[in-house]
mmCIF file with all atom_site columns, C-alpha atoms and ligand atoms in Angstrom:
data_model
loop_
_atom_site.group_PDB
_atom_site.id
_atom_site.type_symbol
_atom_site.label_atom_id
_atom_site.label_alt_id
_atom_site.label_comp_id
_atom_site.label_asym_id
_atom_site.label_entity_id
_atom_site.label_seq_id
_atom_site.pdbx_PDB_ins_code
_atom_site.Cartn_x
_atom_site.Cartn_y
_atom_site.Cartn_z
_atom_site.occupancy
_atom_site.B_iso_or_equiv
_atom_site.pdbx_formal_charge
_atom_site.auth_seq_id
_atom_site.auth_comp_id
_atom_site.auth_asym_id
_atom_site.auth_atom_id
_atom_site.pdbx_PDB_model_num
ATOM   1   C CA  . UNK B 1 1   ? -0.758  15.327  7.825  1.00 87.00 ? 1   UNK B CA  1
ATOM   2   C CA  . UNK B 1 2   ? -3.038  18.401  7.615  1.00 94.00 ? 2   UNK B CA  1
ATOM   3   C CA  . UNK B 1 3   ? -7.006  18.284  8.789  1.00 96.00 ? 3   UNK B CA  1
ATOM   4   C CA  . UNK B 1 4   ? -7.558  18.260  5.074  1.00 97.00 ? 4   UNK B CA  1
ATOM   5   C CA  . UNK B 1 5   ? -5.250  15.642  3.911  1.00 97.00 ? 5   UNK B CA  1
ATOM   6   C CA  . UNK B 1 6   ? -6.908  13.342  6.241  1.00 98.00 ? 6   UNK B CA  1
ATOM   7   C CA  . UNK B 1 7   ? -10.327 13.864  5.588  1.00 98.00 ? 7   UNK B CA  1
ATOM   8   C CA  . UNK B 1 8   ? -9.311  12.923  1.707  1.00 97.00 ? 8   UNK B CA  1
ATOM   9   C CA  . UNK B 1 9   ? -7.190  10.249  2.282  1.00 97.00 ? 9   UNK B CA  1
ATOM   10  C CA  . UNK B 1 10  ? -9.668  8.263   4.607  1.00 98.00 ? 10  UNK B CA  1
ATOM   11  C CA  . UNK B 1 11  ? -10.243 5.093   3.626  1.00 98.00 ? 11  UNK B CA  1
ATOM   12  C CA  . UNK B 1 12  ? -13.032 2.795   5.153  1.00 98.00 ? 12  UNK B CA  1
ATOM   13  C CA  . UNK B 1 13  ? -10.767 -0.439  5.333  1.00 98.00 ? 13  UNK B CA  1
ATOM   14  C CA  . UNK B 1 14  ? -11.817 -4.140  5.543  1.00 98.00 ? 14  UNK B CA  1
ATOM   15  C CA  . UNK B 1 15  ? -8.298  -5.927  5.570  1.00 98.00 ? 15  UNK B CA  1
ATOM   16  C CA  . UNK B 1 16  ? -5.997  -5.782  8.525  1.00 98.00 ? 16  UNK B CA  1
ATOM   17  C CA  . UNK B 1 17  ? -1.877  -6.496  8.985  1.00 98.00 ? 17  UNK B CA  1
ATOM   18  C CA  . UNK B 1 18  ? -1.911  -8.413  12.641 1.00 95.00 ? 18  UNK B CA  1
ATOM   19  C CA  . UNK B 1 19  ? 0.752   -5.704  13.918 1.00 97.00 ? 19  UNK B CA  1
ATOM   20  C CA  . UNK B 1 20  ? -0.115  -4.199  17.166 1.00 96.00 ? 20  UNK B CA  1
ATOM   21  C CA  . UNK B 1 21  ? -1.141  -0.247  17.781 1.00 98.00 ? 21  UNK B CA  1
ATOM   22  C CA  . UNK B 1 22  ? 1.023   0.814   20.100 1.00 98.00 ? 22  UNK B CA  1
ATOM   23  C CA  . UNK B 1 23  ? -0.435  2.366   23.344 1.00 97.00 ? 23  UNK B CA  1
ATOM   24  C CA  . UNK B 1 24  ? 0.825   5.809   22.454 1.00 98.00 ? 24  UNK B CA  1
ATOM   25  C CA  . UNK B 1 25  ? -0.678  5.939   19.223 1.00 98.00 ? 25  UNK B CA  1
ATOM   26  C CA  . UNK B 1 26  ? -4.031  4.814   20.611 1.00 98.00 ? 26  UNK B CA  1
ATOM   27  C CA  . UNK B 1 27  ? -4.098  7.097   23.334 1.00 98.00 ? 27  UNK B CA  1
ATOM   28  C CA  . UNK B 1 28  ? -4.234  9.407   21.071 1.00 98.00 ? 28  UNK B CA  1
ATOM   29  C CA  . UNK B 1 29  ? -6.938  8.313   18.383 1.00 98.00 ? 29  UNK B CA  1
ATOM   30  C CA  . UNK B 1 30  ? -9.030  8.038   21.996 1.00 99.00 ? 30  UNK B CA  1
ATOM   31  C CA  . UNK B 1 31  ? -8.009  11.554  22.884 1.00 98.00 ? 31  UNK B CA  1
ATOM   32  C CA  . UNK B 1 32  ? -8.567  12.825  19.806 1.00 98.00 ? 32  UNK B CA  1
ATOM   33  C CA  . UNK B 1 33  ? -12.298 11.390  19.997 1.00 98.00 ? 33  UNK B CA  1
ATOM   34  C CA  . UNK B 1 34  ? -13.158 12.968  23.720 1.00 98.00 ? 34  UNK B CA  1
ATOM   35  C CA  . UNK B 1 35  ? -12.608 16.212  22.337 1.00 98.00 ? 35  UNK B CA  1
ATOM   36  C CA  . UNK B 1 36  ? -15.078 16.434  19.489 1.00 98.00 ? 36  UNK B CA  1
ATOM   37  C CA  . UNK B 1 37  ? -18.078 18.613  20.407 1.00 98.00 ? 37  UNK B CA  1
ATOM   38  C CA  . UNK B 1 38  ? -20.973 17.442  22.441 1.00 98.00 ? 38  UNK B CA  1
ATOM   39  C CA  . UNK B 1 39  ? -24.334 19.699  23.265 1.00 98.00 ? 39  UNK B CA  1
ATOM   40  C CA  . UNK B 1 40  ? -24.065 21.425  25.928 1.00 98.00 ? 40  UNK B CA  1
ATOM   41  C CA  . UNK B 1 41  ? -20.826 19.415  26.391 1.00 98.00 ? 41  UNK B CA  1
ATOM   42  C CA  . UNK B 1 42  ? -22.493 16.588  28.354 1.00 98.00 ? 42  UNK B CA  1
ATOM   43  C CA  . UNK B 1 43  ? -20.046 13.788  26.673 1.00 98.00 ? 43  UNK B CA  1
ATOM   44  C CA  . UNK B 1 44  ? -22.091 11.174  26.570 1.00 98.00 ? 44  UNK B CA  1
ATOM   45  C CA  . UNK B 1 45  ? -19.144 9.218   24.651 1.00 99.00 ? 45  UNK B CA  1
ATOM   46  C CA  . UNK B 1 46  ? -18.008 6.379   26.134 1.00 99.00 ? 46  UNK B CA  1
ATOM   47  C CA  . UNK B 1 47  ? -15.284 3.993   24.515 1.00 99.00 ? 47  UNK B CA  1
ATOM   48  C CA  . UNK B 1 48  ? -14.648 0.823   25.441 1.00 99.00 ? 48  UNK B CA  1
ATOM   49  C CA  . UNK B 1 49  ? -11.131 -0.617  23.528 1.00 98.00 ? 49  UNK B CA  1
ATOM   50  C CA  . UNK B 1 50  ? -11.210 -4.387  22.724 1.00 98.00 ? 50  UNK B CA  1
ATOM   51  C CA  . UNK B 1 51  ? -8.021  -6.464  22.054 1.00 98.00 ? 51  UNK B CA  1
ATOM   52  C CA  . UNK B 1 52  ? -9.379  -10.028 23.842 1.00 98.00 ? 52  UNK B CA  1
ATOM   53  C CA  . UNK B 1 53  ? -9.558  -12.353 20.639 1.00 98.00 ? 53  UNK B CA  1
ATOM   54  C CA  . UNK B 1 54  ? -12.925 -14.125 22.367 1.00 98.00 ? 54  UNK B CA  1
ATOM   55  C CA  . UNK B 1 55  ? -14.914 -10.529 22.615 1.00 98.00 ? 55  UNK B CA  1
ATOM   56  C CA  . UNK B 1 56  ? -13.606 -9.302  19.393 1.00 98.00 ? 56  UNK B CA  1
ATOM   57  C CA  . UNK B 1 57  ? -15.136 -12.518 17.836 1.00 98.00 ? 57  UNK B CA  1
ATOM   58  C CA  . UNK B 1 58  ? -18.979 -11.876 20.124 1.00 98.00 ? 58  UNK B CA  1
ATOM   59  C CA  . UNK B 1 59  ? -18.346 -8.839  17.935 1.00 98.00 ? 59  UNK B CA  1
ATOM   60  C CA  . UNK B 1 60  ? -17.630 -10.077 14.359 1.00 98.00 ? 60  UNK B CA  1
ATOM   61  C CA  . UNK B 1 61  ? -21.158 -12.201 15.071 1.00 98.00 ? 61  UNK B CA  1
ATOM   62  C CA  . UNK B 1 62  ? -23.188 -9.419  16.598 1.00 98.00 ? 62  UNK B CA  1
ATOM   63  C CA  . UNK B 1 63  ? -21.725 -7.480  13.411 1.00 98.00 ? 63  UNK B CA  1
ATOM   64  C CA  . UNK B 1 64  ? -23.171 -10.354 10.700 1.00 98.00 ? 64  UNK B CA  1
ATOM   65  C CA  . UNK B 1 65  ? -20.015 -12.218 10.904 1.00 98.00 ? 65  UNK B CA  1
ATOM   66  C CA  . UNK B 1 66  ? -18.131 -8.857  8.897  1.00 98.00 ? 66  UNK B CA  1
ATOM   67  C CA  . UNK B 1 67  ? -14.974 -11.236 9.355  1.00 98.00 ? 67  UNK B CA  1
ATOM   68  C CA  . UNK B 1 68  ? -12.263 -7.827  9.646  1.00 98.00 ? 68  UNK B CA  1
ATOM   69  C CA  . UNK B 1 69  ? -13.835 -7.246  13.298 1.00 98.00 ? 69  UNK B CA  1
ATOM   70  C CA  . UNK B 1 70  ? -11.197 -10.221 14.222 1.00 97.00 ? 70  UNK B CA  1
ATOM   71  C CA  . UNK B 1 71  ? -8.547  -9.563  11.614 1.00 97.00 ? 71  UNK B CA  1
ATOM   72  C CA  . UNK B 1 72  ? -7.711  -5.856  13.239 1.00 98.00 ? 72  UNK B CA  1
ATOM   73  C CA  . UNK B 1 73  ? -5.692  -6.001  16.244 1.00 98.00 ? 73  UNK B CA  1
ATOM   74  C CA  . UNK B 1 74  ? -7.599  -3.596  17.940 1.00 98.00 ? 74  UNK B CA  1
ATOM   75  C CA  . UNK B 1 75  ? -11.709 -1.926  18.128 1.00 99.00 ? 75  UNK B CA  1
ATOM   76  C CA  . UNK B 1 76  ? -12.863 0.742   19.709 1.00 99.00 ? 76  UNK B CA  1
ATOM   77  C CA  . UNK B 1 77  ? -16.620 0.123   20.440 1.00 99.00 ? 77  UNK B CA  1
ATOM   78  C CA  . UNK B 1 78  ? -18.199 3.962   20.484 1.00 99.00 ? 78  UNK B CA  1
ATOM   79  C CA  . UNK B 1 79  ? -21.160 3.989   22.748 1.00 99.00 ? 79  UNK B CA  1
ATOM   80  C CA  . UNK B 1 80  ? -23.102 6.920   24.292 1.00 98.00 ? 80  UNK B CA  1
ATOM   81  C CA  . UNK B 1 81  ? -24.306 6.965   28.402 1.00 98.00 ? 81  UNK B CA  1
ATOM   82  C CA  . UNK B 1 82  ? -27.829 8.086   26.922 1.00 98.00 ? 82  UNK B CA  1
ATOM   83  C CA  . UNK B 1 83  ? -28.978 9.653   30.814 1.00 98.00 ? 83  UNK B CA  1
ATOM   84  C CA  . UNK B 1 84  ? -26.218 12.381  30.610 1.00 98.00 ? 84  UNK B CA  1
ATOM   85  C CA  . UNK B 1 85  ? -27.865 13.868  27.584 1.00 98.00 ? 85  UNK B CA  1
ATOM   86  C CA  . UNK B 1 86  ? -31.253 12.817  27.998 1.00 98.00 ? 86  UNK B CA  1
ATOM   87  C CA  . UNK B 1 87  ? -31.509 13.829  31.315 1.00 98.00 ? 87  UNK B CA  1
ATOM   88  C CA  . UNK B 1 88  ? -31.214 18.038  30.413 1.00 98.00 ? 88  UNK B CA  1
ATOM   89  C CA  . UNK B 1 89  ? -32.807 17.779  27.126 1.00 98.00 ? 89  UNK B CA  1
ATOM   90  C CA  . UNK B 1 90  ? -35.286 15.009  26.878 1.00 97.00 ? 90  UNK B CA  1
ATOM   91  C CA  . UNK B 1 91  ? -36.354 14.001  23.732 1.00 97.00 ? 91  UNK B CA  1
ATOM   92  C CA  . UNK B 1 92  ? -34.205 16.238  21.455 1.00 98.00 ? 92  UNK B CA  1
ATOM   93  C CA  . UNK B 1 93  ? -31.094 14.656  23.660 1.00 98.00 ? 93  UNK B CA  1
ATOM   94  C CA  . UNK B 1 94  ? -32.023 11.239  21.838 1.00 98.00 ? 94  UNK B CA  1
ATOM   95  C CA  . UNK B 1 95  ? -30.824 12.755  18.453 1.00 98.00 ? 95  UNK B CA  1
ATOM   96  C CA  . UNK B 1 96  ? -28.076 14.881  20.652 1.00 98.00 ? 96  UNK B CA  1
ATOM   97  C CA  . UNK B 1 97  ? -26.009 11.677  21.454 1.00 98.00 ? 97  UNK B CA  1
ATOM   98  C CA  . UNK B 1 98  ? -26.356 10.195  18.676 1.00 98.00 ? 98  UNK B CA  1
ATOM   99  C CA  . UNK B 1 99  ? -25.008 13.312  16.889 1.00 98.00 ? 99  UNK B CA  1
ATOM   100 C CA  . UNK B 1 100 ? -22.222 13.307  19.462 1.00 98.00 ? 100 UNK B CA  1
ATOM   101 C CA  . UNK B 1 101 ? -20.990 9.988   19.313 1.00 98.00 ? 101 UNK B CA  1
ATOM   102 C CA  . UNK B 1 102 ? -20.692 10.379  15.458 1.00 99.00 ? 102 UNK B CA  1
ATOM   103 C CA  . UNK B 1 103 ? -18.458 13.632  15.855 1.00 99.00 ? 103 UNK B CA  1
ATOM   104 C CA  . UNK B 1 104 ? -16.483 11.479  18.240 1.00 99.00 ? 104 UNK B CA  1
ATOM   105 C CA  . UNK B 1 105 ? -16.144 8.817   15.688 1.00 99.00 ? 105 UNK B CA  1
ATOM   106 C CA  . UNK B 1 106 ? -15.343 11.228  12.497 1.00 98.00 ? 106 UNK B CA  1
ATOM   107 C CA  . UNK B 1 107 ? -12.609 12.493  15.192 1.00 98.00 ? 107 UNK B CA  1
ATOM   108 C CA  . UNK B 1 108 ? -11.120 9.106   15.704 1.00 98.00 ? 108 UNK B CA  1
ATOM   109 C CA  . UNK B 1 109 ? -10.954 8.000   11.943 1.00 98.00 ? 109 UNK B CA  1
ATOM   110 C CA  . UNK B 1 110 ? -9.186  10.981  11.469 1.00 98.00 ? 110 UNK B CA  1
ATOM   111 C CA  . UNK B 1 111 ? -6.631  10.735  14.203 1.00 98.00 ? 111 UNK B CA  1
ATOM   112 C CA  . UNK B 1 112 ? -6.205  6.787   13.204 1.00 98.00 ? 112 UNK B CA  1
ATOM   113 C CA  . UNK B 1 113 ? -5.736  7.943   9.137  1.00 98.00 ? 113 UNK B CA  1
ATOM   114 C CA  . UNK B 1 114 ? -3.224  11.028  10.102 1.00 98.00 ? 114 UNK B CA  1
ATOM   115 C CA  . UNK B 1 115 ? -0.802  8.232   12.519 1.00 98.00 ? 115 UNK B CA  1
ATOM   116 C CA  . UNK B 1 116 ? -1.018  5.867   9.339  1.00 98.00 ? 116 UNK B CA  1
ATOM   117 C CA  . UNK B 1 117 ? -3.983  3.401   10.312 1.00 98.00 ? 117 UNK B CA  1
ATOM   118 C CA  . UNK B 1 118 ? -6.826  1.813   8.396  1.00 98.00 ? 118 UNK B CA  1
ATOM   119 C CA  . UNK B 1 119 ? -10.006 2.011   10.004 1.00 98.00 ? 119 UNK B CA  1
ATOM   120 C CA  . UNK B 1 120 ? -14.072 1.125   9.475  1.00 98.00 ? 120 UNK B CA  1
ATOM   121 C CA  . UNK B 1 121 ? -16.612 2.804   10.911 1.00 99.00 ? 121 UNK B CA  1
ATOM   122 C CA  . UNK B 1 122 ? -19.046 -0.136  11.047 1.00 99.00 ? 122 UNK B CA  1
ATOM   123 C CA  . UNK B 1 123 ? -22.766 0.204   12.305 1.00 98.00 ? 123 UNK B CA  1
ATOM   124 C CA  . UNK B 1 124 ? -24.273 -2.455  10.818 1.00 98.00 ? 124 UNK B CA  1
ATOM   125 C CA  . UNK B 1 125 ? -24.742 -4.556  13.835 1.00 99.00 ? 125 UNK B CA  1
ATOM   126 C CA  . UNK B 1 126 ? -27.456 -6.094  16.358 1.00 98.00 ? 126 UNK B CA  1
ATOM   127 C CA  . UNK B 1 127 ? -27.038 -4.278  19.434 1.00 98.00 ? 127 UNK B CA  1
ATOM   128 C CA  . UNK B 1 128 ? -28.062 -6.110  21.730 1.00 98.00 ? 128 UNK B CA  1
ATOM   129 C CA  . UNK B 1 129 ? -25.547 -8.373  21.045 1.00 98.00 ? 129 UNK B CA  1
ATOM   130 C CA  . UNK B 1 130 ? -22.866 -5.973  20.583 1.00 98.00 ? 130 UNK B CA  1
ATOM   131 C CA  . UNK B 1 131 ? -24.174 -4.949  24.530 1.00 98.00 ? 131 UNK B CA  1
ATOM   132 C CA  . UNK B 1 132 ? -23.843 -8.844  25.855 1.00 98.00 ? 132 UNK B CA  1
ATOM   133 C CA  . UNK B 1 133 ? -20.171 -9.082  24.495 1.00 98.00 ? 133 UNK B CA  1
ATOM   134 C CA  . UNK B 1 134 ? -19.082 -5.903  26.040 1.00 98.00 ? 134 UNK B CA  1
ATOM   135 C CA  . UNK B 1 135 ? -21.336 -6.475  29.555 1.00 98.00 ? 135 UNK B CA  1
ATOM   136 C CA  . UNK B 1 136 ? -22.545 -2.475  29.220 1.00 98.00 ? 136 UNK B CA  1
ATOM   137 C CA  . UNK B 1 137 ? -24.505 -1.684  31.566 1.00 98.00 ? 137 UNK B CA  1
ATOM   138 C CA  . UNK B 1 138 ? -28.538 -0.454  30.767 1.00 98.00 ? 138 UNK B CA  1
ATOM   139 C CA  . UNK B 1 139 ? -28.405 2.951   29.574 1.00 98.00 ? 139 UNK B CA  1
ATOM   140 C CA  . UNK B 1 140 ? -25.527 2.495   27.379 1.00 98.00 ? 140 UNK B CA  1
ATOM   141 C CA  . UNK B 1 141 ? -25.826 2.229   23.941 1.00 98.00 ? 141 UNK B CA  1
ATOM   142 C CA  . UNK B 1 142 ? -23.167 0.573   21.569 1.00 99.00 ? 142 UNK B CA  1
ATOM   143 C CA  . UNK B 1 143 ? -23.465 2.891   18.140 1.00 98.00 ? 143 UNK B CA  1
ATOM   144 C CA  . UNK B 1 144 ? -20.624 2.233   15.988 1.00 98.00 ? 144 UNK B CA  1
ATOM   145 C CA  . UNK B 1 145 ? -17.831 -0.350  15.965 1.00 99.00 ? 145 UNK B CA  1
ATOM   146 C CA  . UNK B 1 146 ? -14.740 0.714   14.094 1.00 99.00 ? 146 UNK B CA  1
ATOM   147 C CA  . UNK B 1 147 ? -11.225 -1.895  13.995 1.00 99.00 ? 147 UNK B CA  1
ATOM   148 C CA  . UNK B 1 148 ? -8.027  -0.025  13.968 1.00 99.00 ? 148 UNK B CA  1
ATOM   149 C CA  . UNK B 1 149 ? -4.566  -1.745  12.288 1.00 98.00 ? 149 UNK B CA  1
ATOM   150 C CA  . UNK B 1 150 ? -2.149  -1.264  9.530  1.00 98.00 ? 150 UNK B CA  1
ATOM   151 C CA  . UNK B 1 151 ? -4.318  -1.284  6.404  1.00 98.00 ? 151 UNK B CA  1
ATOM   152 C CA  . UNK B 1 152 ? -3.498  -4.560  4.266  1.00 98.00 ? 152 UNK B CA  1
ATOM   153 C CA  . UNK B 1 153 ? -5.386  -3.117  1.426  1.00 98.00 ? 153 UNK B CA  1
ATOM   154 C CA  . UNK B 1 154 ? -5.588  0.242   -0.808 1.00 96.00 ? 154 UNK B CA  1
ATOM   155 C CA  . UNK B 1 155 ? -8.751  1.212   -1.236 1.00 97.00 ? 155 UNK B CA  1
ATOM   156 C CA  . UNK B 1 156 ? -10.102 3.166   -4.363 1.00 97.00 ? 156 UNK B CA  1
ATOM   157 C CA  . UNK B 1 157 ? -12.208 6.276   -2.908 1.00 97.00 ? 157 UNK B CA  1
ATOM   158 C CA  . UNK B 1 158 ? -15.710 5.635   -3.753 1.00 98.00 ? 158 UNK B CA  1
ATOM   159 C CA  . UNK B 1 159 ? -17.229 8.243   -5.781 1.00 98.00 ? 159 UNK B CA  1
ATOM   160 C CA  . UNK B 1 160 ? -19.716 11.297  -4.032 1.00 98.00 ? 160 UNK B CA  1
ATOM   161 C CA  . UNK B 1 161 ? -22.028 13.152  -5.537 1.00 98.00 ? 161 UNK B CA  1
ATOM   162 C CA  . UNK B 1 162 ? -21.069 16.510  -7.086 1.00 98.00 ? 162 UNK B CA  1
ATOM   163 C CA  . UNK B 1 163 ? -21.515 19.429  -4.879 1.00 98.00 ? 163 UNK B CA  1
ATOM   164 C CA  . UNK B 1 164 ? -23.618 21.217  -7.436 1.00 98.00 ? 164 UNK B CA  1
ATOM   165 C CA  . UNK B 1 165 ? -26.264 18.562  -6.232 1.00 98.00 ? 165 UNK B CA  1
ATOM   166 C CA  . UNK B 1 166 ? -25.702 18.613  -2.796 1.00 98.00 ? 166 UNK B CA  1
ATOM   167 C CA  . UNK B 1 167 ? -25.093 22.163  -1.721 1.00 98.00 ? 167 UNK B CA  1
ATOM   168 C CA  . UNK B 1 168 ? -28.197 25.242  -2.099 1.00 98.00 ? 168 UNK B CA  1
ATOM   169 C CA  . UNK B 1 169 ? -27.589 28.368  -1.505 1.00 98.00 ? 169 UNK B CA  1
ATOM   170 C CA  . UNK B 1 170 ? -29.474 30.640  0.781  1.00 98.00 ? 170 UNK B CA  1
ATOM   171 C CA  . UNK B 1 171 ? -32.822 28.620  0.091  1.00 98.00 ? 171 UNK B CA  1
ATOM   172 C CA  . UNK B 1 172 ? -33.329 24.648  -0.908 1.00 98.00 ? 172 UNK B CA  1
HETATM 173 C C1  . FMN V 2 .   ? -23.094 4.984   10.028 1.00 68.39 ? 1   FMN V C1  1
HETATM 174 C C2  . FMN V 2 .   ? -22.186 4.143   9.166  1.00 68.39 ? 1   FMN V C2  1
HETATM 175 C C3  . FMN V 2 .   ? -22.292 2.754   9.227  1.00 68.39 ? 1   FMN V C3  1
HETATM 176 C C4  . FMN V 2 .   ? -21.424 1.967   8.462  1.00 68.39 ? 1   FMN V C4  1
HETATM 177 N N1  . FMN V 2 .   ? -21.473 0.594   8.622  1.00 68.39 ? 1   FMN V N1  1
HETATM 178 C C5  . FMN V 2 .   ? -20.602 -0.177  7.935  1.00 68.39 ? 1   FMN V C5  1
HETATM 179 C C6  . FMN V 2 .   ? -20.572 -1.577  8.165  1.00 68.39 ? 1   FMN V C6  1
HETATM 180 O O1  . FMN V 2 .   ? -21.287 -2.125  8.996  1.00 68.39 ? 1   FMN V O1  1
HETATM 181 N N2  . FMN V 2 .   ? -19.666 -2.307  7.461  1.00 68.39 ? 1   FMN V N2  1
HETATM 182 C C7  . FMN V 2 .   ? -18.811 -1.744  6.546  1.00 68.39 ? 1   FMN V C7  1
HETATM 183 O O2  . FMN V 2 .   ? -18.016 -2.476  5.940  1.00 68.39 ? 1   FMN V O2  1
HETATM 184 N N3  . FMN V 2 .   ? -18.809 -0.404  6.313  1.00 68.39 ? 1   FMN V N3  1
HETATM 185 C C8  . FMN V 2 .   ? -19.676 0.392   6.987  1.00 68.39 ? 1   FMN V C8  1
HETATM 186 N N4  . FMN V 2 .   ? -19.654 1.753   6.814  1.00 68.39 ? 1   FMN V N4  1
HETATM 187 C C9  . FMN V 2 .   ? -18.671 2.356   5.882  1.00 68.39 ? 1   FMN V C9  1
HETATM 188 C C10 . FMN V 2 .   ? -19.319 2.857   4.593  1.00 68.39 ? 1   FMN V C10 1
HETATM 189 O O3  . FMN V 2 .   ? -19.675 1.762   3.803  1.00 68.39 ? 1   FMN V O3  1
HETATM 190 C C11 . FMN V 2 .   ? -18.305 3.784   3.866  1.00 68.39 ? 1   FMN V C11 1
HETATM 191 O O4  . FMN V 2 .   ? -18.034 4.889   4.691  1.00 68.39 ? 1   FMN V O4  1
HETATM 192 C C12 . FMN V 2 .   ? -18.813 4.290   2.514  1.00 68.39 ? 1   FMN V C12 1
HETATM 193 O O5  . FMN V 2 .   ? -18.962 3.222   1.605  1.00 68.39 ? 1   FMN V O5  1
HETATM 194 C C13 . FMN V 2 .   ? -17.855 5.311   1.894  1.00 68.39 ? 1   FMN V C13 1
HETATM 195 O O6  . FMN V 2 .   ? -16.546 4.785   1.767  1.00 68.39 ? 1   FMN V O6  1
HETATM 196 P P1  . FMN V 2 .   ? -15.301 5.516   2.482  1.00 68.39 ? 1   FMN V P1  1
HETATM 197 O O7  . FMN V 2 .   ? -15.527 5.409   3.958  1.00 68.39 ? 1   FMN V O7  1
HETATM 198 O O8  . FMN V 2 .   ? -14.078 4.761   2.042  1.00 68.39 ? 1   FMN V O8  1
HETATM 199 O O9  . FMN V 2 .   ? -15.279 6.935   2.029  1.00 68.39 ? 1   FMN V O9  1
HETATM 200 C C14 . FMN V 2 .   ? -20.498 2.568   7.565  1.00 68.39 ? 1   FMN V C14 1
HETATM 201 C C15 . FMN V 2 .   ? -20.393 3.959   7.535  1.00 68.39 ? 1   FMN V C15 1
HETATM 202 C C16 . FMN V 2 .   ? -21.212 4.736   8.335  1.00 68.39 ? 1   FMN V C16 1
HETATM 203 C C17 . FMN V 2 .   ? -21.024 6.240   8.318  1.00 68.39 ? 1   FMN V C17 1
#
């Protein structure tokens, strides 16, 4: 599947077949997210993969009980060590890891939808929570949760706004 294809054809997905990712194909999705683009390439990303039913469910609470954080067999938990960034650009390295950690995420919904898997990038969460479950140390921040499985559903593309709305040319 093209760069193209994938971006079109994902799918945030909320229902989840039980089977297993094999380790190949996640080694991959996780590769695939260490080499999006970082300022001054400080990777901040760090990913911690969960698979142990008990922390999966800490998750699905911390995460307002969204009940597909135990259904998928597998979630990555994107998180960013803030000091790497912080530490050469100060305040403008707050939005800098955040902005990181999201290319890192686009890149592994990508990866996941081009080896045939549904994912979610979910961010509605309380973080301190999502922290307890996964015992991060201080400093790192937990930013987006997103399950990985064979998709049990088929999702109809919601609609986006027209690009004639969106896009200005050479002045807003
Ligand atoms: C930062 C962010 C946070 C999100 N948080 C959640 C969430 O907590 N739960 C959820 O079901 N979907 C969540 N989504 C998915 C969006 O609802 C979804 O991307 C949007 O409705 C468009 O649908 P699509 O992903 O199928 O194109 C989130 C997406 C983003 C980018």
């Amino acid at each position: 599947m093209d760069t193209l294809e994938a971006i079109r054809r994902r799918r945030s997905v909320r229902s989840f077949r039980p089977d297993p990712v094999p380790e190949r194909d996640l080694r991959k999705i996780l590769e695939a997210a260490s080499w999006a683009p970082s300022a001054g390439n400080c990777q901040p990303l760090e990913l911690v993969v969960v698979r142990d039913p008990r922390v999966k469910e800490e998750l699905k609470e911390a995460a307002f009980g969204q009940p597909f954080l135990e259904e998928a067999p597998v979630l990555v938990v994107v998180c960013a060590d803030v000091e790497r960034t912080t530490s050469r650009y100060g305040s403008r390295g707050e939005l800098f890891y955040v902005q990181d950690t999201a290319a890192a995420t686009q890149n592994l919904l990508l990866a996941a939808t081009s080896l045939g898997y549904g994912t979610c990038w979910v961010g509605a969460f309380v973080e301190e929570e999502g922290s307890r479950a996964l015992r991060l140390p201080r400093g790192v921040r937990p930013l987006a949760i997103v399950p990985i499985g064979r998709s049990a559903e088929s999702p109809e593309a919601p609609p986006r706004r027209p690009l004639e709305e969106m896009v200005h040319w050479d002045r807003y």
